[in-house]
XYZ file of C-alpha atoms in Angstrom:
675
model
C -72.062 52.510 -26.433
C -72.181 51.714 -29.911
C -71.640 48.092 -28.918
C -74.394 48.078 -26.559
C -76.469 49.546 -29.060
C -75.939 46.767 -31.319
C -76.207 44.139 -28.632
C -79.880 45.338 -27.781
C -80.403 45.580 -31.684
C -79.247 42.043 -31.730
C -80.905 40.715 -28.755
C -84.636 42.137 -30.073
C -84.047 40.957 -33.460
C -83.568 37.606 -31.550
C -86.575 37.518 -29.534
C -88.590 37.927 -32.633
C -87.911 34.014 -33.146
C -85.398 31.525 -33.314
C -83.621 31.614 -36.664
C -82.716 27.711 -37.728
C -80.156 27.328 -40.289
C -81.762 26.498 -43.688
C -80.683 23.404 -45.127
C -79.756 23.795 -49.112
C -80.669 20.585 -51.346
C -77.361 20.292 -53.621
C -77.539 18.049 -56.603
C -74.385 17.044 -55.794
C -75.314 15.535 -51.748
C -76.991 12.434 -51.468
C -78.656 12.962 -47.933
C -79.455 16.038 -46.475
C -80.252 15.594 -42.276
C -82.659 18.196 -40.686
C -81.168 17.181 -37.241
C -80.660 20.069 -35.541
C -82.065 22.396 -38.154
C -85.848 22.352 -36.735
C -87.882 24.099 -34.641
C -90.743 23.122 -32.577
C -94.068 24.544 -31.014
C -96.348 22.685 -28.628
C -100.009 23.207 -29.887
C -101.425 22.496 -26.512
C -105.576 22.572 -27.911
C -104.321 20.824 -31.136
C -106.690 23.483 -32.820
C -104.076 25.634 -35.211
C -103.547 25.190 -38.323
C -101.144 25.284 -41.141
C -102.221 29.524 -41.548
C -101.889 30.043 -37.862
C -98.694 28.559 -37.371
C -97.520 30.337 -40.288
C -98.027 33.712 -38.699
C -94.936 35.830 -37.488
C -96.710 35.828 -34.059
C -96.690 31.821 -33.847
C -93.892 31.399 -35.812
C -91.795 33.848 -33.258
C -93.048 30.798 -30.592
C -91.207 28.386 -31.997
C -87.787 27.108 -30.234
C -85.018 25.501 -31.732
C -84.538 21.057 -31.328
C -81.582 19.874 -30.601
C -80.899 16.667 -32.730
C -83.785 14.954 -33.589
C -87.241 15.234 -32.422
C -88.502 13.656 -29.245
C -91.500 15.127 -27.438
C -92.283 12.512 -24.951
C -95.606 11.711 -23.852
C -98.173 13.880 -24.186
C -101.757 13.529 -24.758
C -102.611 17.089 -25.142
C -102.535 18.887 -28.587
C -100.132 18.111 -31.356
C -96.350 19.521 -32.151
C -95.658 21.345 -34.772
C -91.926 21.459 -36.687
C -90.463 24.005 -38.960
C -87.810 24.223 -40.899
C -86.703 26.500 -44.231
C -85.344 24.831 -47.423
C -83.369 26.101 -50.454
C -83.314 24.431 -53.666
C -80.584 25.744 -55.418
C -80.941 26.991 -59.140
C -79.976 24.737 -62.044
C -81.160 20.930 -62.703
C -83.136 19.846 -59.610
C -83.125 16.061 -58.726
C -85.854 14.401 -57.460
C -85.870 14.392 -53.233
C -87.482 12.485 -50.867
C -88.663 12.832 -47.274
C -87.767 10.526 -45.165
C -89.271 10.293 -41.662
C -88.590 7.602 -39.063
C -91.686 8.534 -36.749
C -92.169 5.186 -35.276
C -95.576 6.066 -32.689
C -96.743 8.650 -34.414
C -100.225 8.522 -35.092
C -101.073 11.581 -37.687
C -98.515 12.907 -39.374
C -99.591 16.097 -41.919
C -96.557 17.096 -44.026
C -96.772 20.890 -46.145
C -94.364 22.487 -48.115
C -94.874 26.490 -48.593
C -93.422 28.633 -51.024
C -91.221 30.903 -48.047
C -93.576 33.610 -46.566
C -96.612 32.116 -47.947
C -99.377 29.940 -46.036
C -100.664 28.228 -49.430
C -98.575 24.754 -49.475
C -97.629 23.515 -52.894
C -96.906 20.209 -52.013
C -99.038 18.230 -48.344
C -99.364 14.699 -47.282
C -101.345 12.894 -44.722
C -99.514 9.838 -43.410
C -99.300 8.314 -40.103
C -99.248 5.085 -38.008
C -103.203 5.465 -38.227
C -103.395 6.501 -41.743
C -102.949 3.263 -44.609
C -100.155 2.861 -46.296
C -101.321 4.241 -49.571
C -100.492 7.006 -47.939
C -96.875 6.798 -48.505
C -94.659 6.616 -51.931
C -92.825 4.090 -50.884
C -93.819 0.341 -49.070
C -90.795 0.888 -46.717
C -90.641 0.479 -42.997
C -90.119 4.171 -42.687
C -92.244 6.802 -44.252
C -90.991 8.049 -46.906
C -92.655 10.623 -49.424
C -91.685 12.154 -52.812
C -91.314 15.820 -53.367
C -90.918 17.352 -56.579
C -89.469 20.830 -55.696
C -87.964 23.161 -58.340
C -85.695 25.684 -57.412
C -86.676 28.495 -54.335
C -87.077 28.673 -51.052
C -89.715 27.305 -49.204
C -90.955 26.336 -45.472
C -91.237 22.568 -44.574
C -94.334 21.932 -41.896
C -95.090 19.057 -39.923
C -97.822 18.021 -37.409
C -97.224 15.335 -35.413
C -100.324 13.736 -33.163
C -101.031 10.418 -30.995
C -101.641 9.057 -27.744
C -97.916 7.610 -27.800
C -94.387 9.086 -27.168
C -93.855 11.258 -30.530
C -90.482 11.407 -32.230
C -89.097 12.113 -35.256
C -85.928 11.805 -37.441
C -86.090 13.767 -40.843
C -83.757 13.701 -43.904
C -83.844 14.698 -47.662
C -82.603 11.746 -49.882
C -81.984 11.487 -53.189
C -83.951 8.311 -54.529
C -81.455 6.015 -55.627
C -78.870 6.594 -52.552
C -81.821 6.345 -50.323
C -83.353 2.890 -51.709
C -79.597 1.639 -51.388
C -78.883 2.183 -47.842
C -82.530 1.582 -46.945
C -81.976 -1.878 -48.342
C -78.267 -2.096 -46.639
C -80.209 -0.915 -43.011
C -83.027 -3.402 -43.507
C -81.129 -6.279 -44.343
C -79.388 -5.808 -41.172
C -82.269 -5.103 -39.534
C -84.033 -8.298 -40.671
C -81.079 -10.267 -40.209
C -80.390 -9.260 -36.660
C -84.146 -9.717 -35.779
C -84.203 -13.471 -37.582
C -81.104 -14.142 -35.608
C -83.245 -12.973 -32.305
C -86.193 -15.063 -33.330
C -83.802 -18.351 -33.753
C -82.672 -17.587 -30.342
C -86.750 -17.482 -28.868
C -87.315 -20.497 -31.172
C -84.044 -22.322 -29.515
C -85.099 -20.998 -26.210
C -88.385 -22.012 -26.358
C -87.050 -26.041 -27.551
C -84.428 -26.390 -25.548
C -86.304 -25.144 -22.557
C -89.459 -27.709 -23.136
C -86.829 -30.560 -23.205
C -84.956 -29.604 -20.565
C -87.823 -28.332 -18.515
C -86.235 -25.587 -17.814
C -88.442 -22.689 -17.147
C -85.725 -19.981 -17.614
C -84.965 -20.812 -21.075
C -88.478 -21.177 -21.674
C -89.549 -17.469 -20.550
C -85.798 -16.312 -22.584
C -87.955 -17.826 -25.321
C -91.194 -15.434 -24.961
C -88.973 -12.663 -23.873
C -86.990 -12.596 -26.879
C -89.980 -13.484 -29.043
C -91.369 -10.042 -27.830
C -88.222 -7.713 -28.080
C -88.645 -9.337 -31.547
C -92.155 -8.013 -32.118
C -91.355 -4.731 -30.151
C -88.427 -3.734 -32.944
C -90.809 -4.594 -35.693
C -92.989 -2.089 -34.598
C -90.491 0.494 -33.427
C -88.859 0.398 -36.900
C -91.964 0.562 -38.783
C -91.846 -3.344 -40.374
C -94.820 -4.582 -38.825
C -97.010 -2.197 -40.708
C -95.544 -3.973 -44.243
C -96.495 -6.944 -42.856
C -100.218 -6.068 -41.719
C -100.301 -3.429 -44.364
C -104.570 -3.299 -44.309
C -104.881 -3.427 -40.710
C -102.840 -0.547 -38.634
C -104.781 -0.965 -35.744
C -104.161 -4.935 -35.569
C -100.624 -3.835 -35.869
C -100.607 -1.329 -33.388
C -102.617 -4.002 -30.900
C -99.295 -6.464 -31.582
C -97.066 -4.120 -30.894
C -98.349 -2.781 -27.766
C -98.778 -6.765 -26.696
C -95.283 -7.683 -27.728
C -93.894 -4.451 -25.166
C -95.955 -6.367 -22.331
C -94.570 -9.563 -23.232
C -91.134 -8.642 -23.128
C -91.220 -6.519 -20.021
C -93.504 -9.942 -18.629
C -90.586 -12.003 -19.881
C -87.811 -9.974 -18.639
C -89.153 -10.236 -14.831
C -89.618 -14.013 -15.020
C -85.985 -14.306 -16.690
C -84.041 -12.137 -14.238
C -85.658 -13.748 -11.606
C -85.002 -17.195 -12.618
C -81.668 -16.808 -13.973
C -80.137 -15.227 -11.206
C -81.863 -17.291 -8.504
C -83.681 -14.231 -6.773
C -85.509 -16.635 -5.009
C -82.728 -18.194 -2.899
C -80.924 -14.637 -2.559
C -83.276 -12.253 -2.563
C -87.097 -13.338 -1.618
C -88.666 -10.247 -1.489
C -87.437 -8.834 -4.639
C -88.103 -11.988 -6.504
C -91.984 -11.618 -5.090
C -92.250 -7.969 -6.061
C -90.811 -8.888 -9.686
C -93.318 -11.587 -10.095
C -96.028 -8.912 -9.182
C -94.579 -6.385 -11.538
C -94.180 -9.070 -14.242
C -97.886 -10.282 -13.896
C -99.080 -6.580 -13.868
C -97.362 -6.465 -17.381
C -99.062 -9.396 -17.940
C -102.478 -8.073 -17.245
C -101.292 -4.802 -19.719
C -100.975 -7.321 -22.651
C -104.272 -8.852 -21.968
C -105.758 -5.067 -22.013
C -103.796 -4.523 -25.249
C -105.289 -7.285 -26.800
C -108.289 -5.102 -26.990
C -107.292 -2.015 -27.985
C -106.667 -0.505 -24.748
C -102.719 -0.069 -24.758
C -103.113 4.046 -25.616
C -104.802 4.089 -21.968
C -101.837 2.156 -20.209
C -98.833 3.091 -22.053
C -97.677 5.712 -19.132
C -98.367 3.030 -16.578
C -96.270 0.244 -18.794
C -93.514 2.713 -19.684
C -93.096 3.529 -15.811
C -93.334 -0.096 -14.832
C -90.504 -0.629 -17.399
C -88.368 1.594 -15.702
C -88.735 0.082 -12.507
C -88.490 -3.135 -13.213
C -84.738 -2.043 -14.569
C -83.663 -0.101 -11.632
C -85.386 -3.207 -9.334
C -83.965 -6.038 -11.508
C -80.424 -4.413 -12.257
C -79.742 -3.823 -8.575
C -80.712 -7.239 -7.673
C -78.734 -8.794 -10.345
C -75.352 -6.684 -9.437
C -76.160 -8.053 -5.335
C -76.324 -11.681 -6.699
C -73.299 -11.191 -9.068
C -71.276 -9.920 -6.460
C -72.438 -12.907 -3.819
C -72.006 -15.205 -6.729
C -69.493 -14.477 -9.439
C -69.771 -17.502 -12.004
C -69.304 -16.468 -15.693
C -72.481 -17.223 -16.520
C -74.319 -14.879 -13.730
C -71.613 -12.383 -14.880
C -72.786 -12.577 -18.661
C -76.596 -12.703 -17.152
C -75.447 -9.553 -15.271
C -73.935 -7.945 -18.591
C -76.583 -8.289 -20.538
C -79.170 -6.819 -17.978
C -77.083 -3.808 -17.784
C -77.316 -3.393 -20.995
C -81.623 -3.798 -21.084
C -81.612 -1.303 -18.031
C -79.594 1.092 -20.247
C -82.398 0.382 -23.142
C -85.129 0.679 -20.907
C -84.032 3.692 -18.348
C -83.499 5.578 -22.282
C -86.822 4.789 -23.304
C -88.470 5.534 -20.224
C -86.920 8.834 -19.919
C -87.644 9.804 -23.343
C -91.129 8.961 -22.849
C -91.512 11.075 -19.607
C -89.595 13.691 -21.603
C -86.958 13.914 -18.964
C -84.115 12.881 -21.632
C -83.341 13.957 -25.080
C -79.777 13.443 -25.759
C -78.751 12.022 -29.141
C -76.407 9.370 -28.137
C -78.113 6.903 -28.300
C -79.984 6.401 -31.485
C -82.930 4.049 -32.707
C -79.884 2.106 -34.443
C -77.786 1.942 -30.930
C -81.303 0.918 -29.447
C -81.066 -2.004 -31.589
C -77.422 -3.021 -31.155
C -78.064 -2.450 -27.454
C -81.436 -4.861 -27.638
C -79.086 -7.493 -29.747
C -76.515 -7.318 -27.265
C -78.257 -7.697 -24.482
C -80.256 -10.927 -25.904
C -77.111 -12.178 -27.295
C -75.524 -12.206 -23.947
C -78.359 -13.760 -21.634
C -78.301 -16.818 -24.496
C -74.828 -16.524 -23.796
C -74.638 -16.866 -20.424
C -77.268 -19.822 -20.668
C -75.298 -21.545 -22.971
C -72.247 -21.544 -20.540
C -74.741 -22.729 -17.887
C -75.981 -25.325 -19.798
C -72.375 -26.668 -20.620
C -71.505 -26.412 -17.158
C -74.683 -28.446 -15.753
C -73.747 -31.748 -18.570
C -70.203 -31.125 -17.419
C -71.588 -31.710 -13.303
C -73.926 -34.145 -15.111
C -71.489 -36.375 -16.643
C -69.225 -36.047 -13.652
C -72.180 -37.413 -11.652
C -72.974 -39.862 -14.511
C -69.365 -41.193 -13.849
C -70.062 -41.658 -10.354
C -73.052 -42.888 -10.565
C -71.517 -45.455 -13.084
C -68.699 -46.247 -10.698
C -71.257 -46.721 -7.834
C -73.231 -48.845 -10.144
C -70.559 -51.052 -11.239
C -69.397 -51.065 -6.993
C -73.187 -51.967 -6.522
C -73.384 -54.947 -9.255
C -70.289 -56.059 -8.152
C -71.229 -56.141 -3.924
C -74.573 -57.273 -5.194
C -73.155 -60.407 -7.360
C -71.365 -61.603 -3.873
C -74.199 -61.169 -1.751
C -76.481 -63.082 -4.539
C -73.798 -66.063 -4.612
C -73.458 -66.177 -0.835
C -77.481 -66.283 -0.136
C -77.375 -68.756 -3.250
C -75.305 -71.170 -1.399
C -77.302 -70.111 1.793
C -80.810 -71.048 0.107
C -79.271 -74.282 -1.874
C -78.468 -75.510 1.632
C -81.724 -74.289 3.253
C -83.611 -75.855 -0.083
C -81.680 -79.173 0.659
C -82.419 -79.101 4.234
C -86.139 -78.393 3.380
C -86.271 -81.545 0.623
C -85.129 -83.569 3.390
C -87.704 -82.720 6.124
C -90.325 -82.476 3.311
C -89.038 -86.213 2.603
C -89.658 -87.516 6.327
C -92.884 -85.963 6.474
C -93.981 -87.239 3.488
C -92.538 -90.729 4.568
C -94.451 -90.070 7.858
C -97.585 -88.695 6.727
C -97.774 -92.067 3.943
C -96.966 -94.305 6.840
C -99.848 -92.339 9.255
C -102.313 -92.877 6.193
C -101.067 -96.333 5.274
C -101.676 -96.938 9.551
C -105.426 -94.978 9.454
C -106.634 -96.777 6.273
C -105.319 -100.398 7.674
C -106.664 -99.786 11.298
C -109.898 -98.483 9.667
C -110.047 -101.316 7.437
C -109.934 -104.031 9.801
C -112.060 -102.232 12.827
C -115.163 -102.914 9.769
C -114.607 -106.771 10.671
C -115.023 -106.650 14.489
C -117.419 -103.685 14.283
C -119.740 -106.049 11.823
C -119.017 -108.906 14.573
C -120.350 -106.389 17.232
C -123.147 -105.218 15.546
C -124.220 -108.945 14.623
C -123.834 -109.688 18.140
C -126.052 -106.824 19.269
C -128.609 -108.105 16.952
C -128.257 -111.422 18.208
C -128.805 -110.171 21.802
C -131.608 -108.506 21.077
C -133.119 -111.170 19.672
C -133.025 -114.033 22.322
C -134.066 -110.896 24.952
C -136.896 -109.430 23.060
C -139.003 -109.488 26.114
C -136.688 -107.843 28.591
C -136.951 -103.595 27.815
C -133.471 -103.085 29.548
C -131.465 -105.457 27.606
C -133.360 -104.021 24.293
C -132.268 -100.584 25.372
C -128.567 -101.810 26.002
C -128.342 -103.212 23.101
C -130.030 -99.885 21.202
C -126.959 -98.319 22.443
C -124.514 -100.611 21.670
C -126.227 -100.548 17.765
C -125.896 -96.728 18.243
C -122.351 -96.218 18.971
C -121.251 -99.285 16.445
C -123.060 -96.736 13.922
C -121.024 -94.206 14.733
C -117.758 -96.061 14.723
C -118.863 -97.345 11.101
C -119.654 -93.772 10.054
C -115.893 -92.555 11.332
C -114.106 -95.129 9.429
C -116.455 -94.751 6.198
C -115.406 -91.325 6.379
C -111.645 -92.077 7.177
C -111.431 -94.693 3.950
C -113.278 -91.957 1.984
C -111.048 -89.655 2.610
C -107.940 -91.942 1.973
C -109.492 -92.719 -1.229
C -109.834 -89.398 -2.546
C -105.863 -88.293 -1.335
C -104.471 -91.463 -3.550
C -107.574 -90.961 -6.247
C -106.098 -90.299 -9.819
C -108.856 -87.325 -10.327
C -110.451 -90.109 -12.633
C -114.101 -90.634 -11.859
C -116.367 -93.475 -12.979
C -119.260 -90.696 -14.528
C -122.360 -91.870 -16.486
C -125.417 -89.857 -17.233
C -127.439 -90.476 -14.518
C -131.160 -89.629 -13.313
C -130.492 -88.009 -9.848
C -134.278 -88.257 -8.969
C -134.172 -91.924 -8.261
C -131.117 -91.613 -5.930
C -132.267 -89.014 -4.431
C -135.833 -90.700 -3.406
C -134.151 -93.909 -2.233
C -131.760 -91.976 0.005
C -134.675 -90.180 1.827
C -136.833 -93.014 2.601
C -133.393 -95.168 3.388
C -132.871 -92.227 6.144
C -136.396 -91.820 6.972
C -136.612 -95.381 7.763
C -133.810 -95.478 9.961
C -133.967 -92.686 11.885
C -137.521 -91.986 11.545
C -137.492 -88.179 10.824
C -139.830 -86.268 8.291
C -138.006 -85.914 5.086
C -139.494 -83.738 2.511
C -137.872 -84.576 -1.501
C -139.536 -82.148 -4.166
C -138.819 -82.640 -7.846
C -139.393 -81.022 -10.813
C -141.123 -82.780 -13.246
C -139.563 -85.155 -15.566
C -136.347 -86.838 -15.363
C -133.268 -84.901 -13.814
C -130.087 -85.863 -16.076
C -126.543 -84.878 -14.457
C -123.195 -86.485 -15.372
C -121.841 -87.811 -12.023
C -120.047 -91.131 -10.718
C -123.239 -92.168 -8.707
C -121.678 -94.160 -5.810
C -119.450 -90.935 -4.938
C -122.397 -88.521 -5.242
C -124.522 -90.934 -3.390
C -122.031 -90.029 -0.452
C -122.197 -86.450 -0.906
C -126.208 -86.514 -0.268
C -125.924 -88.784 2.278
C -123.641 -86.877 4.271
C -125.383 -83.501 3.670
C -129.158 -85.531 4.788
C -127.232 -87.427 7.883
C -125.737 -83.403 8.783
C -129.225 -82.054 8.468
C -130.750 -85.002 10.533
C -128.268 -84.709 13.223
C -127.675 -80.876 13.857
C -131.327 -80.295 13.559
C -134.451 -80.683 16.387
C -135.495 -84.144 16.474
C -139.088 -83.820 15.138
C -138.178 -80.821 12.689
C -138.623 -81.918 8.711
C -136.138 -81.930 6.245
C -136.546 -80.242 3.250
C -134.463 -81.341 -0.030
C -135.567 -79.693 -3.176
C -134.157 -80.257 -6.343
C -134.031 -77.043 -9.469
C -133.535 -77.878 -13.232
C -132.418 -74.713 -15.370
C -132.976 -74.081 -18.340
C -129.168 -73.948 -19.282
C -129.629 -77.618 -18.032
C -127.780 -77.177 -15.089
C -129.316 -78.908 -11.691
C -129.042 -77.768 -7.764
C -130.055 -79.378 -5.343
C -130.432 -77.441 -1.896
C -130.842 -79.623 1.766
C -132.544 -77.464 4.583
C -132.925 -77.971 8.357
C -134.222 -76.182 10.915
C -131.114 -76.304 13.234
C -128.833 -73.571 14.742
C -127.733 -72.368 11.418
C -124.037 -71.375 10.487
C -122.344 -68.036 11.222
C -121.579 -66.142 8.028
C -117.468 -66.192 9.344
C -117.715 -70.057 9.263
C -119.869 -70.616 5.714
C -116.245 -71.075 3.608
C -114.337 -72.680 6.629
C -116.889 -75.510 7.155
C -115.484 -76.816 4.201
C -111.888 -77.406 5.562
C -110.444 -80.752 6.207
C -110.826 -81.418 10.287
C -112.702 -78.060 11.043
C -115.761 -77.940 13.573
C -117.391 -75.062 14.331
C -117.371 -74.533 18.257
C -121.132 -74.318 18.477
C -121.043 -78.274 17.777
C -118.450 -79.556 19.526
C -121.174 -81.496 21.504
C -121.969 -83.465 18.698
C -120.137 -86.170 17.528
C -117.993 -86.111 14.382
C -114.279 -85.317 13.321
C -114.914 -82.661 10.879
C -114.288 -84.969 7.335
C -117.811 -84.957 5.967
C -118.244 -81.784 4.592
C -114.608 -81.919 3.122
C -115.424 -84.824 1.043
C -118.568 -83.389 -0.057
C -117.341 -80.480 -1.454
C -114.421 -82.521 -3.102
C -116.102 -84.649 -4.645
C -118.486 -82.007 -5.746
C -115.301 -80.354 -7.490
C -114.158 -83.804 -9.177
C -117.372 -83.218 -11.415
C -117.250 -79.641 -12.050
C -119.419 -78.407 -9.677
C -120.041 -76.344 -6.379
C -121.200 -76.831 -3.167
C -122.271 -73.607 -0.889
C -123.734 -72.475 1.976
C -127.031 -70.280 1.326
C -126.539 -67.100 3.466
C -129.785 -65.866 2.714
C -131.813 -68.985 4.488
C -132.083 -67.814 8.241
C -134.552 -70.595 9.336
C -131.379 -72.923 9.882
C -128.741 -73.941 7.456
C -129.277 -74.630 3.696
C -126.551 -76.520 1.562
C -126.639 -76.049 -1.831
C -124.684 -78.088 -4.386
C -124.866 -77.240 -8.134
C -123.748 -79.823 -11.058
C -123.111 -78.539 -14.182
C -125.666 -79.109 -17.676
C -124.612 -82.609 -19.693
C -122.957 -81.438 -22.730
C -123.029 -83.207 -25.937
C -119.974 -84.623 -25.837
C -120.382 -87.032 -22.770
C -123.665 -87.842 -24.282
C -121.847 -89.125 -27.528
C -118.996 -90.899 -25.107
C -121.469 -92.646 -23.241
C -123.310 -93.793 -26.148
C -120.066 -95.177 -27.836
C -119.161 -96.811 -24.259
C -122.368 -98.647 -24.851
């Protein structure tokens, strides 16, 4: 019965509120951690003050905290933490309250005498407040607490829009500084190594055009910035811009999730093994990228829950897919990738569960998280190094095979080239023999043609003379005169053919040296037009510019040019249609002569072919000729540096235009020297 009553009394006493052990700040101790010695009260409305929570009624609502405080994500209200303190009598050293509260925006700390609501010491700090609210410029919150011997109560109020957590300890200054320098040195070395990994990934990825290395560099860069934010170091880099530091931290978290999805999809080649999972992971990564954009505008606090849930889904899905690929394709690099992915998954799941207040174990502390994060990054980089090494080995083997194949192909090609060269030499010798024979044949043919043409001139002259005598003796006989005229016309055609053959032969054998002089073209054209007018009875109109028309020409050859052009105009135009010869002198000194007729004209597709040797248009086959006249015209004009063409704009018949270049001063001087 007595035992039952004692038990009831003890139960009633405990119901008044939890009793926490009282930490004593002894002078011989360097650190007094408050882990497991705090109690917590959730102020749902966020309206309780120090005077409210220190009353016996509210004090009974505090519950013990097992380890450090992890309040999870809770936008409503605030959390109050309480622990009693005892400072023993005697020499009291200087104690510092060190708080690791990375995401706490507002942190109010009060110390009161035990049983009193009046603070004897207080500080108002947190992520949203300037660094001046801290007594030391370090990554953690370090507050100097000068306490004389006695009993005290420590009250801390935490509020913010992210997952709230807090680790608290009392330190003496010198041991704290030594420990903090040592810890931050290790952390900075680790982050420096990770930053170097990020730079290496970006550089090698860009050099090798490997997207997985590039995304690895992006991911590690995001992890480094996230670690800087979680450890409070980013607030030291940007002491005067706490809002900017918070934005950078939010962007870094989103970028690290984006990089993690892209890296996992690429290094495990999920597009090949698990295309649907690959698509889902890329989609989730794109959502994280959208979160990074929103975070740059300060909206991370509104999407922090979605981002943490997204990270947990990525961990579960990515790790499962990585395990499947590793089972199917267990190469050394893939195994290392999977181990790194597993560490990443453990880390992110712990963070996510704590965020949603579903896990509150102390097995994984802040430093353990950094160790897992570093190990994960290192394993992924090691896997990539193994992959690159294996790829280099394969490339070297492939390069040896290519060199061997190239050597074999070169030897085979040399043999083929030698054989083909021998065949080509034989073909070339045979071709040269054929060309030599053909040249000899053509030379004999030309010699024969020149000889025959030359020999034809004497009998043709005799025939013309005899026809003239017959016509003179029988001038009173119309039938005889008509026959004589027919003989003279046929004889004239033969003479023209013989002259054309002889001119072409002369041009073929010429040495491209012509006897040029500065001549006035007007008298030559006037004489030619007058001769043709007398012989044919045709109307030929010559239009000349004022003054002389000087050109640098061989008069005999140029006379052949215009004799052919005027003769063609007469031949291919109606008997009563006039022939027009227009001479134009340009200001530059160049001269153009246009010979126009009213004949059938020349089709557009034949305007360049009419100058080919032996070419005759199908539309004029009824007229006598062998197709050498215009060919001779073009060759003579080109010998003079000029040009000849058919005017395509003239529609009344055919118009041939001959253009001579202007006379140069050197040509005039040469002619003067000859004279």
